[in-house]
Coordinates of C-alpha atoms and ligand atoms in Angstrom, one line a residue:
M938 CA -42.3 51.2 31.1
N939 CA -40.6 54.0 33.1
D940 CA -40.5 57.5 31.8
F941 CA -37.1 58.0 30.3
T942 CA -37.7 61.6 29.2
L943 CA -34.9 64.2 29.9
S944 CA -35.4 67.8 31.1
A945 CA -34.6 70.4 28.5
A946 CA -31.3 71.3 30.2
D947 CA -30.2 67.7 30.3
A948 CA -31.1 67.2 26.7
V949 CA -28.8 70.2 25.8
E950 CA -26.0 68.7 27.8
M951 CA -26.4 65.4 26.0
N952 CA -26.4 67.0 22.6
N953 CA -23.3 69.0 23.4
L954 CA -21.6 65.7 24.3
L955 CA -22.6 64.3 20.9
S956 CA -21.1 67.2 19.0
D957 CA -17.9 66.9 21.1
C958 CA -17.7 63.2 20.3
E959 CA -18.1 64.0 16.6
R960 CA -15.5 66.8 16.7
F961 CA -12.9 64.9 18.7
T962 CA -13.3 61.7 16.7
T963 CA -12.6 63.5 13.5
S964 CA -9.4 65.2 14.8
F965 CA -7.5 62.5 16.6
L966 CA -4.4 60.8 15.1
G967 CA -2.6 59.7 18.2
Y968 CA -4.5 56.6 19.4
P969 CA -4.9 53.3 17.7
V970 CA -8.7 53.4 17.3
A971 CA -10.4 52.8 14.0
K972 CA -13.1 55.3 13.3
D973 CA -14.5 54.1 10.0
F974 CA -17.2 51.7 11.2
D975 CA -20.9 51.8 10.5
Y976 CA -22.9 49.5 12.8
S977 CA -26.2 51.2 12.3
P978 CA -28.0 47.9 11.2
L979 CA -27.2 46.7 14.8
F980 CA -28.9 49.6 16.6
P981 CA -32.1 47.6 17.3
F982 CA -30.1 45.3 19.5
L983 CA -29.5 48.2 21.9
Q984 CA -33.0 47.6 23.1
Y985 CA -32.1 44.2 24.6
P986 CA -30.0 43.2 27.7
L987 CA -27.5 41.0 25.9
N988 CA -25.3 39.1 28.3
N989 CA -23.0 36.2 27.4
L990 CA -22.3 35.3 31.0
G991 CA -19.9 32.4 31.6
D992 CA -18.2 30.3 29.0
P993 CA -19.1 31.0 25.4
Y994 CA -19.1 27.3 24.5
I995 CA -21.6 26.2 27.1
S996 CA -25.1 27.6 27.0
S997 CA -26.3 29.4 30.1
T998 CA -29.8 29.4 31.7
Y999 CA -29.9 33.1 30.7
A1000 CA -30.7 33.0 27.0
V1001 CA -30.5 36.7 25.9
G1002 CA -27.0 36.8 24.3
S1003 CA -24.9 36.4 21.2
R1004 CA -22.9 33.2 22.0
E1005 CA -23.1 31.9 18.4
M1006 CA -21.6 35.1 17.1
E1007 CA -19.0 35.0 19.8
K1008 CA -18.0 31.5 18.8
Y1009 CA -17.7 32.6 15.2
V1010 CA -15.4 35.5 16.2
I1011 CA -13.2 33.1 18.2
S1012 CA -13.0 30.5 15.4
F1013 CA -12.2 33.3 12.9
F1014 CA -9.1 34.4 14.9
A1015 CA -8.2 30.8 15.9
D1016 CA -7.9 30.1 12.2
L1017 CA -6.0 33.3 11.4
F1018 CA -3.6 32.6 14.3
R1019 CA -3.0 29.0 13.2
A1020 CA -4.4 27.3 16.4
E1021 CA -4.7 23.5 16.3
P1022 CA -8.3 23.1 15.1
D1023 CA -9.3 20.9 18.1
N1024 CA -7.2 22.6 20.7
Y1025 CA -8.3 26.2 21.1
W1026 CA -10.7 28.2 23.3
G1027 CA -11.3 31.9 23.8
Y1028 CA -13.8 34.6 24.5
V1029 CA -14.6 38.2 23.7
T1030 CA -13.2 40.4 26.4
N1031 CA -13.5 44.0 27.4
G1032 CA -10.2 44.8 25.7
G1033 CA -6.6 43.9 25.3
S1034 CA -5.8 44.4 29.0
E1035 CA -8.3 41.8 30.1
G1036 CA -6.9 39.4 27.5
N1037 CA -3.4 39.9 28.8
L1038 CA -4.6 39.4 32.4
Y1039 CA -6.3 36.2 31.2
G1040 CA -3.2 34.8 29.5
L1041 CA -1.1 35.5 32.5
Y1042 CA -3.7 34.0 34.8
L1043 CA -3.6 30.7 32.8
A1044 CA 0.2 30.8 32.9
R1045 CA 0.1 31.2 36.7
E1046 CA -2.4 28.3 37.1
I1047 CA -0.1 26.1 35.1
Y1048 CA 3.2 27.4 36.6
P1049 CA 2.5 28.9 40.1
K1050 CA 6.2 29.3 40.6
G1051 CA 6.8 30.9 37.2
M1052 CA 8.8 34.1 36.6
V1053 CA 7.4 36.6 34.1
Y1054 CA 9.7 38.3 31.6
Y1055 CA 8.5 41.3 29.7
S1056 CA 10.3 44.2 27.9
E1057 CA 10.5 47.7 29.1
S1058 CA 8.3 48.8 26.2
T1059 CA 5.4 46.6 27.5
H1060 CA 2.0 48.2 27.9
Y1061 CA 1.5 49.8 31.4
S1062 CA -1.4 47.4 32.2
V1063 CA 0.9 44.3 32.3
Q1064 CA 2.8 45.4 35.4
K1065 CA -0.5 45.8 37.2
N1066 CA -1.7 42.4 35.9
I1067 CA 1.3 40.6 37.2
H1068 CA 0.9 42.5 40.5
L1069 CA -2.7 41.4 40.7
L1070 CA -1.6 37.8 40.1
N1071 CA 1.2 38.1 42.6
L1072 CA 3.7 36.8 40.1
P1073 CA 7.4 37.9 40.2
G1074 CA 8.6 39.6 37.0
I1075 CA 11.8 40.7 35.4
I1076 CA 11.9 43.7 33.0
I1077 CA 14.0 43.1 29.9
K1078 CA 15.9 45.9 28.0
C1079 CA 14.8 46.9 24.6
Q1080 CA 16.6 47.6 21.3
E1081 CA 16.5 51.1 19.8
N1082 CA 13.3 50.3 17.9
G1083 CA 11.4 49.1 21.0
E1084 CA 11.8 45.3 20.3
M1085 CA 13.0 43.1 23.1
D1086 CA 16.8 42.7 23.5
Y1087 CA 17.2 39.0 23.2
D1088 CA 20.7 38.9 24.7
D1089 CA 19.3 40.6 27.8
L1090 CA 16.5 38.1 27.9
E1091 CA 18.9 35.2 27.8
E1092 CA 21.0 36.8 30.5
A1093 CA 17.9 37.3 32.7
I1094 CA 16.7 33.8 32.3
R1095 CA 20.0 32.0 32.8
P1096 CA 20.3 32.5 36.7
N1097 CA 16.6 31.6 37.0
R1098 CA 16.7 28.5 35.0
H1099 CA 15.2 26.4 37.8
L1100 CA 12.0 28.4 37.5
P1101 CA 9.3 28.0 34.9
V1102 CA 9.5 30.8 32.3
I1103 CA 6.5 33.0 31.5
I1104 CA 7.1 35.3 28.6
L1105 CA 4.9 38.2 27.6
A1106 CA 5.8 39.0 24.0
N1107 CA 4.7 42.3 22.4
I1108 CA 3.2 42.0 19.0
G1109 CA 3.3 45.7 18.4
T1110 CA 4.4 47.9 21.4
T1111 CA 2.4 50.8 22.4
M1112 CA 4.8 53.6 21.5
T1113 CA 6.7 52.3 18.4
E1114 CA 4.8 49.2 17.3
A1115 CA 7.8 46.9 17.7
R1116 CA 7.2 43.2 17.5
D1117 CA 9.0 40.7 19.7
N1118 CA 10.0 37.7 17.7
V1119 CA 8.5 34.5 19.1
S1120 CA 11.0 32.3 17.1
E1121 CA 14.0 34.1 18.7
I1122 CA 12.4 33.7 22.1
K1123 CA 11.8 30.0 21.5
A1124 CA 15.4 29.6 20.4
I1125 CA 16.6 31.0 23.7
L1126 CA 14.3 28.7 25.7
R1127 CA 15.8 25.8 23.7
K1128 CA 19.3 26.9 24.2
L1129 CA 18.9 27.1 27.9
A1130 CA 17.0 23.8 28.0
I1131 CA 13.9 25.4 29.6
R1132 CA 11.2 22.7 29.7
H1133 CA 8.5 24.6 31.5
H1134 CA 7.5 27.7 29.7
Y1135 CA 4.5 29.6 28.7
I1136 CA 4.4 32.4 26.0
H1137 CA 1.6 34.9 25.9
A1138 CA 1.4 37.3 22.9
D1139 CA 0.1 40.8 23.5
G1140 CA -1.3 41.5 20.1
A1141 CA -3.6 44.3 21.3
L1142 CA -2.3 46.8 18.7
S1143 CA -1.2 44.8 15.7
G1144 CA -2.2 41.2 16.4
S1145 CA -5.3 41.7 14.3
Y1146 CA -3.4 42.3 11.1
A1147 CA 0.0 40.7 11.8
A1148 CA -1.1 37.6 9.8
F1149 CA -1.4 39.7 6.7
L1150 CA 2.1 41.1 6.8
D1151 CA 4.9 40.0 4.5
P1152 CA 7.1 38.6 5.9
R1153 CA 4.7 37.2 8.4
P1154 CA 6.0 38.0 11.9
A1155 CA 6.5 35.0 14.3
F1156 CA 3.6 35.6 16.8
D1157 CA 1.0 32.9 16.7
F1158 CA 0.1 29.4 17.8
A1159 CA 2.1 27.7 15.1
D1160 CA 5.1 29.8 16.1
G1161 CA 4.7 28.5 19.6
V1162 CA 2.6 30.8 21.7
D1163 CA 0.1 29.5 24.4
S1164 CA -2.3 32.4 24.3
I1165 CA -2.9 35.6 22.3
A1166 CA -4.9 38.7 23.2
I1167 CA -6.0 41.3 20.7
S1168 CA -8.2 44.5 21.0
G1169 CA -11.4 44.7 19.0
H1170 CA -11.9 48.5 19.1
K1171 CA -8.4 49.3 17.7
F1172 CA -7.9 47.9 14.2
I1173 CA -11.3 46.4 13.6
G1174 CA -13.3 49.2 15.3
S1175 CA -16.1 49.2 17.8
P1176 CA -18.2 51.8 19.6
I1177 CA -17.5 49.9 22.9
P1178 CA -14.0 48.8 23.9
C1179 CA -13.6 45.1 23.4
G1180 CA -11.1 42.4 22.6
V1181 CA -10.6 38.7 22.0
V1182 CA -8.4 36.3 24.0
L1183 CA -7.5 32.9 22.6
A1184 CA -5.7 30.1 24.4
K1185 CA -5.0 26.4 24.0
K1186 CA -8.1 24.6 25.2
T1187 CA -6.0 22.2 27.3
H1188 CA -4.9 25.3 29.3
R1189 CA -8.4 26.6 29.9
D1190 CA -9.6 23.1 31.0
R1191 CA -7.3 23.4 34.0
I1192 CA -9.3 26.3 35.4
A1193 CA -12.8 25.3 34.4
R1194 CA -15.3 25.2 37.3
S1195 CA -19.0 24.5 37.0
V1196 CA -21.4 27.0 38.6
A1197 CA -25.0 26.0 39.1
Y1198 CA -26.4 29.5 39.4
I1199 CA -25.5 30.5 35.8
G1200 CA -25.7 26.9 34.4
T1201 CA -22.4 27.2 32.6
L1202 CA -18.7 27.2 33.4
D1203 CA -17.0 30.1 35.1
T1204 CA -14.0 30.2 32.8
T1205 CA -13.8 34.0 32.2
I1206 CA -12.6 36.9 34.3
T1207 CA -15.9 38.7 34.7
G1208 CA -19.2 37.0 35.3
S1209 CA -21.6 39.1 33.2
R1210 CA -20.1 39.7 29.9
N1211 CA -21.0 42.3 27.2
G1212 CA -23.2 40.5 24.6
H1213 CA -23.2 43.4 22.1
S1214 CA -19.4 43.5 21.5
P1215 CA -19.3 39.9 20.0
L1216 CA -22.1 41.1 17.7
F1217 CA -20.2 44.1 16.5
L1218 CA -17.1 42.0 15.9
W1219 CA -19.1 39.3 14.1
Y1220 CA -20.7 42.0 11.9
A1221 CA -17.3 43.5 11.0
L1222 CA -15.7 40.1 10.3
K1223 CA -18.6 38.9 8.2
S1224 CA -18.9 42.1 6.2
M1225 CA -15.2 42.6 5.6
G1226 CA -14.0 39.0 5.4
I1227 CA -10.3 38.2 5.2
T1228 CA -9.9 40.1 2.0
G1229 CA -11.4 43.3 3.5
L1230 CA -9.2 43.1 6.6
K1231 CA -6.1 42.6 4.5
M1232 CA -7.0 45.6 2.4
R1233 CA -7.5 47.6 5.5
A1234 CA -4.0 46.7 6.7
E1235 CA -2.6 47.6 3.2
N1236 CA -4.3 51.0 3.3
S1237 CA -3.0 51.8 6.7
L1238 CA 0.5 50.7 5.8
A1239 CA 0.4 53.0 2.7
T1240 CA -0.9 55.9 4.8
A1241 CA 2.0 55.4 7.3
A1242 CA 4.6 55.3 4.5
Y1243 CA 3.1 58.5 3.1
A1244 CA 3.2 60.1 6.6
V1245 CA 6.9 59.3 7.1
E1246 CA 7.7 60.6 3.6
R1247 CA 5.8 63.9 4.2
L1248 CA 7.3 64.5 7.6
N1249 CA 10.8 63.7 6.4
E1250 CA 10.3 66.2 3.6
T1251 CA 9.6 68.9 6.1
G1252 CA 12.7 68.1 8.0
I1253 CA 11.1 66.1 10.8
A1254 CA 13.0 63.0 11.9
A1255 CA 10.0 60.6 11.6
W1256 CA 10.4 56.8 11.3
R1257 CA 8.5 53.6 11.6
N1258 CA 9.3 50.0 12.3
P1259 CA 9.1 47.7 9.2
N1260 CA 5.5 47.0 8.3
A1261 CA 4.2 49.3 11.1
I1262 CA 1.3 51.7 10.9
T1263 CA 2.7 53.7 13.8
V1264 CA 4.8 56.7 12.8
V1265 CA 7.3 58.0 15.5
F1266 CA 8.8 61.5 15.7
P1267 CA 10.1 63.9 18.3
A1268 CA 7.3 65.2 20.5
P1269 CA 5.8 68.4 19.2
S1270 CA 4.4 71.2 21.4
A1271 CA 1.7 70.6 24.0
V1272 CA -0.7 72.6 21.8
C1273 CA -0.2 70.3 18.9
C1274 CA -0.4 67.2 21.1
R1275 CA -3.7 68.4 22.4
Q1276 CA -5.0 69.3 18.9
F1277 CA -4.4 65.9 17.5
Q1278 CA -4.6 63.9 20.8
L1279 CA -1.0 62.7 20.6
A1280 CA 0.6 60.8 23.4
A1281 CA 4.1 61.8 24.4
E1282 CA 6.6 59.8 26.3
N1283 CA 10.4 60.3 26.9
G1284 CA 10.4 63.1 24.2
I1285 CA 8.9 61.0 21.5
S1286 CA 5.3 61.0 20.1
H1287 CA 3.5 59.1 17.4
I1288 CA 0.5 59.0 15.1
I1289 CA -1.1 55.8 14.3
C1290 CA -2.5 55.4 10.7
M1291 CA -5.6 53.5 11.6
P1292 CA -8.3 52.6 9.1
G1293 CA -10.4 55.8 8.6
I1294 CA -7.3 58.1 8.5
G1295 CA -6.6 59.4 5.0
K1296 CA -3.9 61.4 3.3
S1297 CA -5.8 64.6 3.8
Q1298 CA -5.7 64.2 7.5
I1299 CA -1.9 63.5 7.4
D1300 CA -1.5 66.6 5.2
R1301 CA -3.4 68.8 7.8
F1302 CA -1.1 67.4 10.5
V1303 CA 2.1 68.0 8.6
A1304 CA 0.9 71.6 7.8
A1305 CA 0.2 72.2 11.5
L1306 CA 3.7 71.0 12.5
Q1307 CA 5.3 73.1 9.7
Q1308 CA 3.4 76.2 10.9
E1309 CA 4.6 75.5 14.4
A1310 CA 8.2 75.2 13.3
A1311 CA 7.9 78.5 11.5
V1312 CA 6.7 80.4 14.6
P1313 CA 9.3 80.1 17.3
A1314 CA 7.7 79.6 20.7
Ligands
PLP2274 C1 -3.9 49.1 23.7 C2 -2.9 48.1 24.2 C3 -3.2 47.3 25.3 C4 -4.4 47.5 26.1 O1 -5.5 47.1 25.4 P1 -7.0 47.7 25.7 O2 -7.8 47.1 24.6 O3 -6.9 49.2 25.7 O4 -7.3 47.2 27.1 C5 -2.2 46.4 25.7 N1 -1.1 46.3 25.0 C6 -0.8 47.1 23.9 C7 0.5 46.9 23.2 C8 -1.7 48.0 23.5 O5 -1.4 48.8 22.4

């Protein structure tokens, strides 16, 4: 065993980082990251080089990994997202961005001449993804609330009807948590008689709890999508960024390629894959179950409703989309944005009422905004 002991100065630096992590985790409100997890029973696994390289469903020659847990996580979400029981496939990714890249990659392999349509509220990583894949794309206008403007979508597709249509639908946009309606999108494809189409749902933010909402948004396999990506470190919570991508198995079969070196299929974007993340997600899903996840969503929705009410009471024009945990308001001062780690874009800002954020934290935030309003800059 090598000597892994730190010098005194390095140990101090490390401890300082630990207290910063604690402090900054407690104070943030502006990013969709759950902070209420406790994975301490999994700490012993940090001593092992877990790696789920290759396809989760085909064992590899390398045996230190968590494939069984990964398959459970995939089947859990396949069920929640109403996939056909014998026609789904997926894997645990490094995050929502990789899942979106994967969905678009499958779409391109099926329709190399396809045109991608995505709204102006789409996450910044998608533009990069379609650039990486060398796909042409058209940006669609949004409605006030951040949801795709379906009339604009129809107008954009109409002159390109001879090309296969690839849609990236947002199930919760980054800034306002607006959801594009997959049923509306399908209706346009039917109206224009588009036979060749692929719909990928970016559910990074609210895909993990969309199934618990009433009314249930149109976003999943039964509603007509071909693939869905979610983030694991957002609503569920994980110390390491991660996500899940699910696709129809028939789509993934088109890209499967056997690789002798790893003894499995090379069906994922990266070769080596994090074997700890599936374990975290498995632990969270097993311990919370559907009931626990649903309760988490209800708590977050209640906190968001409370935040809108409190902010409105103090004269701040806060609002949220129906059944959203993101609360939008005019961007406060830079000092306030730094204090609560708030993103600001085009004059608006938001807090995201993730699991682990309670009313007391909302109260502190409202008080800070109130104080700021009282002291003119
Ligand atoms: C966070 C987010 C992403 C990117 O997901 P990562 O897990 O950070 O890679 C993509 N789309 C939306 C709408 C998001 O909110």
